CSV table of C-alpha atoms in Angstrom, one decimal:
chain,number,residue,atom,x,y,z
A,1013,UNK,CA,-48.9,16.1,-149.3
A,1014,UNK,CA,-52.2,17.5,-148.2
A,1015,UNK,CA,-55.7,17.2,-149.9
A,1016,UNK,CA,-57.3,18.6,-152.9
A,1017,UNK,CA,-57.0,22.7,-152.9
A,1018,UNK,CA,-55.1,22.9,-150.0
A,1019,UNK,CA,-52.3,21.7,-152.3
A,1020,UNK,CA,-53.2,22.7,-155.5
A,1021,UNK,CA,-52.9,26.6,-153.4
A,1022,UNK,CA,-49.3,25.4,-152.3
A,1023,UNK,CA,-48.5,24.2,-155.4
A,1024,UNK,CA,-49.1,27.3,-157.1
A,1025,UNK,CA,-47.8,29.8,-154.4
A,1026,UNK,CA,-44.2,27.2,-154.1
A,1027,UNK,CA,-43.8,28.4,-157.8
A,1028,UNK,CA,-43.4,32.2,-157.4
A,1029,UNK,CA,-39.6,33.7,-157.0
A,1030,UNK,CA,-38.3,33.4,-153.2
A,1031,UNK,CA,-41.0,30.9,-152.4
A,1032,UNK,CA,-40.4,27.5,-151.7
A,1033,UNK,CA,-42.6,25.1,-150.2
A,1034,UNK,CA,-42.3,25.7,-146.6
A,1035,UNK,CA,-43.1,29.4,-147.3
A,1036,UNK,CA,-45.6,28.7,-149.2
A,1037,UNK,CA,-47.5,26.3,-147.0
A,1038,UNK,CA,-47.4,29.1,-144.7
A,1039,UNK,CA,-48.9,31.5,-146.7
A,1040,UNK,CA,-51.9,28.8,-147.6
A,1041,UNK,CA,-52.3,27.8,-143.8
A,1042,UNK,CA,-52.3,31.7,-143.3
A,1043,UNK,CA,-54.8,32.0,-145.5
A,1044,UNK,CA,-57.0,29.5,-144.7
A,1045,UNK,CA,-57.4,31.0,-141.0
A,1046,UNK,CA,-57.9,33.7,-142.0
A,1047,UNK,CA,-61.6,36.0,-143.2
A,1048,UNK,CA,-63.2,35.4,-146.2
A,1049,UNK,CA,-63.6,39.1,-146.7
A,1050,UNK,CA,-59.2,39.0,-146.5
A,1051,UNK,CA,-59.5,36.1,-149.6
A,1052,UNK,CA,-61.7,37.9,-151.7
A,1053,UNK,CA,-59.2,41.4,-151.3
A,1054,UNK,CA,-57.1,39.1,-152.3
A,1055,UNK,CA,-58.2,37.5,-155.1
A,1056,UNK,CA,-59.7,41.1,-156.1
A,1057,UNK,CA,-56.3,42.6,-156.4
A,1058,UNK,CA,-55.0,39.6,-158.4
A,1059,UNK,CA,-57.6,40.0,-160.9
A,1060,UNK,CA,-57.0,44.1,-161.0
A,1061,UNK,CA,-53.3,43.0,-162.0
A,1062,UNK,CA,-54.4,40.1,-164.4
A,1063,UNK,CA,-57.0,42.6,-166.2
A,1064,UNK,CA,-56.1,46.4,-165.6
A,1065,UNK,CA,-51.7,46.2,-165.6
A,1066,UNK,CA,-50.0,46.9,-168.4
A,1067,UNK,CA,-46.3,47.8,-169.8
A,1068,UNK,CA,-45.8,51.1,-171.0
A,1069,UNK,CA,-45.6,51.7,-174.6
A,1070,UNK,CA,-42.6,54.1,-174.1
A,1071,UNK,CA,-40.5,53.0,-171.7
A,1072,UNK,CA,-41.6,49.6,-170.5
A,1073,UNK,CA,-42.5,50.0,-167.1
A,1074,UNK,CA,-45.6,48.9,-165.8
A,1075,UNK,CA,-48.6,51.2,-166.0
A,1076,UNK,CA,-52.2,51.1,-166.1
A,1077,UNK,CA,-52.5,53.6,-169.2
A,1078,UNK,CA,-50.5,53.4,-172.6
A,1079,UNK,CA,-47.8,56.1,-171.1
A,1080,UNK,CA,-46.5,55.2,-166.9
A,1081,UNK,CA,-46.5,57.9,-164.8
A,1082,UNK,CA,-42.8,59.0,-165.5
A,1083,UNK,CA,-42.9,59.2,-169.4
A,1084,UNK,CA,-46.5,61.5,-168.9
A,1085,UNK,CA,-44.5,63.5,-166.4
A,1086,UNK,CA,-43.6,67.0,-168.3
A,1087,UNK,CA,-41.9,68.2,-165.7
A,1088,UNK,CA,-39.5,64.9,-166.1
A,1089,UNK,CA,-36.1,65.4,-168.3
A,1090,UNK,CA,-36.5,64.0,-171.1
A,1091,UNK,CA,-32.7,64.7,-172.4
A,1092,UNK,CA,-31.9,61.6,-169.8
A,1093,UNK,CA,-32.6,58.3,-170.2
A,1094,UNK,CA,-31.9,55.6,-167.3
A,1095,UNK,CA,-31.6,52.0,-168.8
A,1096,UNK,CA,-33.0,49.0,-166.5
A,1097,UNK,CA,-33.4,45.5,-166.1
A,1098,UNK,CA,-36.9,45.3,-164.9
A,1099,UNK,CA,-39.9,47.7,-163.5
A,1100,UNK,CA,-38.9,46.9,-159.4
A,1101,UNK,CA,-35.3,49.1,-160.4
A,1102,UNK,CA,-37.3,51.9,-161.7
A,1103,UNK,CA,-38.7,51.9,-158.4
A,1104,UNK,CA,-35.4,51.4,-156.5
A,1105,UNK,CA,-34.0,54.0,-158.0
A,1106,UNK,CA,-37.0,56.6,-158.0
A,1107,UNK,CA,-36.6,56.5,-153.9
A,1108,UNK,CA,-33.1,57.9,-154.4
A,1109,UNK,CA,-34.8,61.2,-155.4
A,1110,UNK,CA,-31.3,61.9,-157.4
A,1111,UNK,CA,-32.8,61.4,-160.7
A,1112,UNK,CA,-35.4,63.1,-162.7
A,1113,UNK,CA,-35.3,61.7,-166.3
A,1114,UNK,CA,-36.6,59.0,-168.0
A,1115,UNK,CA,-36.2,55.7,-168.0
A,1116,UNK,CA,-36.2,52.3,-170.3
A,1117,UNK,CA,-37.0,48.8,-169.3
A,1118,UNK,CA,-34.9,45.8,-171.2
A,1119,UNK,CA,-37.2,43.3,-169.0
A,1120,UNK,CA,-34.2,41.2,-167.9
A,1121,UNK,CA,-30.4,41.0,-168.9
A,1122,UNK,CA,-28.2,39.1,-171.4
A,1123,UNK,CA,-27.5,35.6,-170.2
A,1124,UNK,CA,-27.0,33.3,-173.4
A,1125,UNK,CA,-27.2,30.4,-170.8
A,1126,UNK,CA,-30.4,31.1,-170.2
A,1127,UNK,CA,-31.5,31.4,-174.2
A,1128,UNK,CA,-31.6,35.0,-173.2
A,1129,UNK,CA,-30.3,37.1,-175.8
A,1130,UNK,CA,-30.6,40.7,-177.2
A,1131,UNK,CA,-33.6,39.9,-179.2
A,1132,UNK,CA,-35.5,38.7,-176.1
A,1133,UNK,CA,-34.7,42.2,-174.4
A,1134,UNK,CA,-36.3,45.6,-175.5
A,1135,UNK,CA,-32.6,46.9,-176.8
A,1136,UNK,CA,-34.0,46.9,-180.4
A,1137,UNK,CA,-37.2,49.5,-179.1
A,1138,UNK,CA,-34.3,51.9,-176.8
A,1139,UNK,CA,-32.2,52.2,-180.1
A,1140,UNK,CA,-35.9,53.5,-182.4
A,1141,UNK,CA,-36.3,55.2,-179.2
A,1142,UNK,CA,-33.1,57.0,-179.2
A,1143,UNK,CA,-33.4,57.7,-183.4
A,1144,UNK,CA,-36.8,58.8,-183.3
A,1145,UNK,CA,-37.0,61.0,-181.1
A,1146,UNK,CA,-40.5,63.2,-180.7
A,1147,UNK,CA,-40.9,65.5,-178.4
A,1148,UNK,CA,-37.8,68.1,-180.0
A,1149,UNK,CA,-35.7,67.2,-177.3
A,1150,UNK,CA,-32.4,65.5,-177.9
A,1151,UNK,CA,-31.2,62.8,-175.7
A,1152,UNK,CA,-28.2,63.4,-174.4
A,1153,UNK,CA,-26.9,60.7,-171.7
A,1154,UNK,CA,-28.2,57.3,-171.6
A,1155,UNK,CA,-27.3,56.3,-167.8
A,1156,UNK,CA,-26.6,51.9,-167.7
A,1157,UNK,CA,-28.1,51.0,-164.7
A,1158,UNK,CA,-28.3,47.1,-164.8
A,1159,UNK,CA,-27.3,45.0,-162.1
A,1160,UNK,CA,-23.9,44.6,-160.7
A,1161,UNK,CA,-23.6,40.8,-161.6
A,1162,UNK,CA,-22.3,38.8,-164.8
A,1163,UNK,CA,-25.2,39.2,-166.9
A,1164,UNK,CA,-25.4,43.1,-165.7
A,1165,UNK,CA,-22.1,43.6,-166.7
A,1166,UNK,CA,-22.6,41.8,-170.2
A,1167,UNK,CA,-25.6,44.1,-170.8
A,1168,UNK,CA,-23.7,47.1,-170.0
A,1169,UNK,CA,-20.9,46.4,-172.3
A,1170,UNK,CA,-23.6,44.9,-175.4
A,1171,UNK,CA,-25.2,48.3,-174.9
A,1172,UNK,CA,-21.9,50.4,-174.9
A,1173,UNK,CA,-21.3,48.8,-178.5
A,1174,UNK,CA,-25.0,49.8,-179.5
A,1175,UNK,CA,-24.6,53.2,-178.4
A,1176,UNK,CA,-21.5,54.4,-179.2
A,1177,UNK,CA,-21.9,55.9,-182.6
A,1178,UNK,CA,-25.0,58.1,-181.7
A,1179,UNK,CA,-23.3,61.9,-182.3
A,1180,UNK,CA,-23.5,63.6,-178.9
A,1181,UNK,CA,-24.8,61.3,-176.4
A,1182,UNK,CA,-22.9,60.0,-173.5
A,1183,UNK,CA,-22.8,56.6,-171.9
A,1184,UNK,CA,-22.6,56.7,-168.4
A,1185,UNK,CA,-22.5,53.9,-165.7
A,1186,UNK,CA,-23.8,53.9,-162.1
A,1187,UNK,CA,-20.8,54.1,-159.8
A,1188,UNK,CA,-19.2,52.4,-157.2
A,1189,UNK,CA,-21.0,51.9,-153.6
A,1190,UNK,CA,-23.1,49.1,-155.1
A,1191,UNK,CA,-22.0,45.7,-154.4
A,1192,UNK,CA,-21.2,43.2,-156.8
A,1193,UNK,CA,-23.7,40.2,-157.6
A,1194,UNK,CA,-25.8,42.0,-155.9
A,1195,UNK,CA,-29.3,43.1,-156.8
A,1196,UNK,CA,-31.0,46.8,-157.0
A,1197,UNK,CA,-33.7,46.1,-155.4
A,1198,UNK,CA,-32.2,45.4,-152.0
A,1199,UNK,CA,-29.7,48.6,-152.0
A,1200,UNK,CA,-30.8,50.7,-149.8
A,1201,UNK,CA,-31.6,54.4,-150.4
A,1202,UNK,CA,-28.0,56.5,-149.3
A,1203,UNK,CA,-26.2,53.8,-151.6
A,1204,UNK,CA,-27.9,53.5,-154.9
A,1205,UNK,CA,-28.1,57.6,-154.6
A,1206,UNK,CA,-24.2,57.4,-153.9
A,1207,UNK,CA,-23.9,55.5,-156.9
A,1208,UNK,CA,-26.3,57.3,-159.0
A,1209,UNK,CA,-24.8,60.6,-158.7
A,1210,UNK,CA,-21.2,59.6,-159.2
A,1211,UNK,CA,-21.7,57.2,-162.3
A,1212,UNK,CA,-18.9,57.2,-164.9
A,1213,UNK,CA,-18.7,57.4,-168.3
A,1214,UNK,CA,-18.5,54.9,-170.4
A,1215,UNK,CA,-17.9,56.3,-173.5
């Protein structure tokens, strides 16, 4: 145990995903050594996060504006809609360059374990998304693209059940080349674009 904030910064920094301890006492040392100036860019951008990100009213995804990026996009088709767990596989899956729709973020995936359930997910704002549809243009494939583990695969299916009866739209899942219990984060480009353009249907 060190002194005062010294810890209370370890403390802190040991609680963030794939940080424990030793990490983070690395990252405090490494700041400590460091330049004021590096501190303050620091503690700049956190407060530019804090005050100016946002989730996109459409989609989910995180934006600085009401609409991301992707649902502003015109140019974007808007008659496909990939579904995923959380902002980081939007990104994942926009390095691929092999799709050009739009996309909707659940913010996680059913694990009843967990007290996650459908209600905690943003299932209930993809199906007003789907039955409301503005802009004129139907939606016509609604592409699954949670992760290949347990709770991905229970999404997948609880979502196959929601979608089913909505006249002309197809279900589709991403295809092999992705391993399972893995995450799509850490794929790397050639196989989530593998596994993006050879997804199956589902329904």
């Amino acid at each position: 145990m060190y002194e005062g904030p010294i810890q209370d910064l370890i403390d802190e920094l040991a609680k963030q995903p794939g940080l424990g301890p030793k990490g983070a006492q690395r990252i405090a040392f490494a700041l400590l050594a460091g330049e004021n100036a590096q501190i303050d860019r620091l503690i700049a951008a956190l407060g530019q996060v804090r005050d100016n990100v946002t989730f996109c009213a459409e989609c989910g995804n995180v934006s600085a504006d009401r609409l991301c990026r992707i649902c502003s996009d015109a140019r974007r088709d808007a008659t496909k809609i990939c579904v995923v767990e959380e902002p980081k596989d939007v990104h994942a899956i926009e390095r691929t360059k092999e799709f050009n729709g739009r996309y909707h973020v659940l913010g996680g995936a059913l694990d009843p374990l967990s007290g996650i359930g459908p209600d905690q997910l943003r299932i209930r704002e993809l199906l007003r998304r789907l039955a409301n549809q503005e802009d004129g243009l139907d939606v016509t494939e609604v592409i699954v693209a949670t992760d290949p583990n347990t709770e991905g695969e229970a999404t997948a299916t609880y979502l196959l059940r929601m979608l089913k009866d909505f006249p002309g739209l197809s279900v589709t899942r991403l295809a092999s080349g992705l391993p399972m219990g893995g995450d799509l984060e850490f794929a790397d480009e050639l196989t989530l674009g593998r596994a993006l353009s050879g997804r199956r249907v589902l329904a």
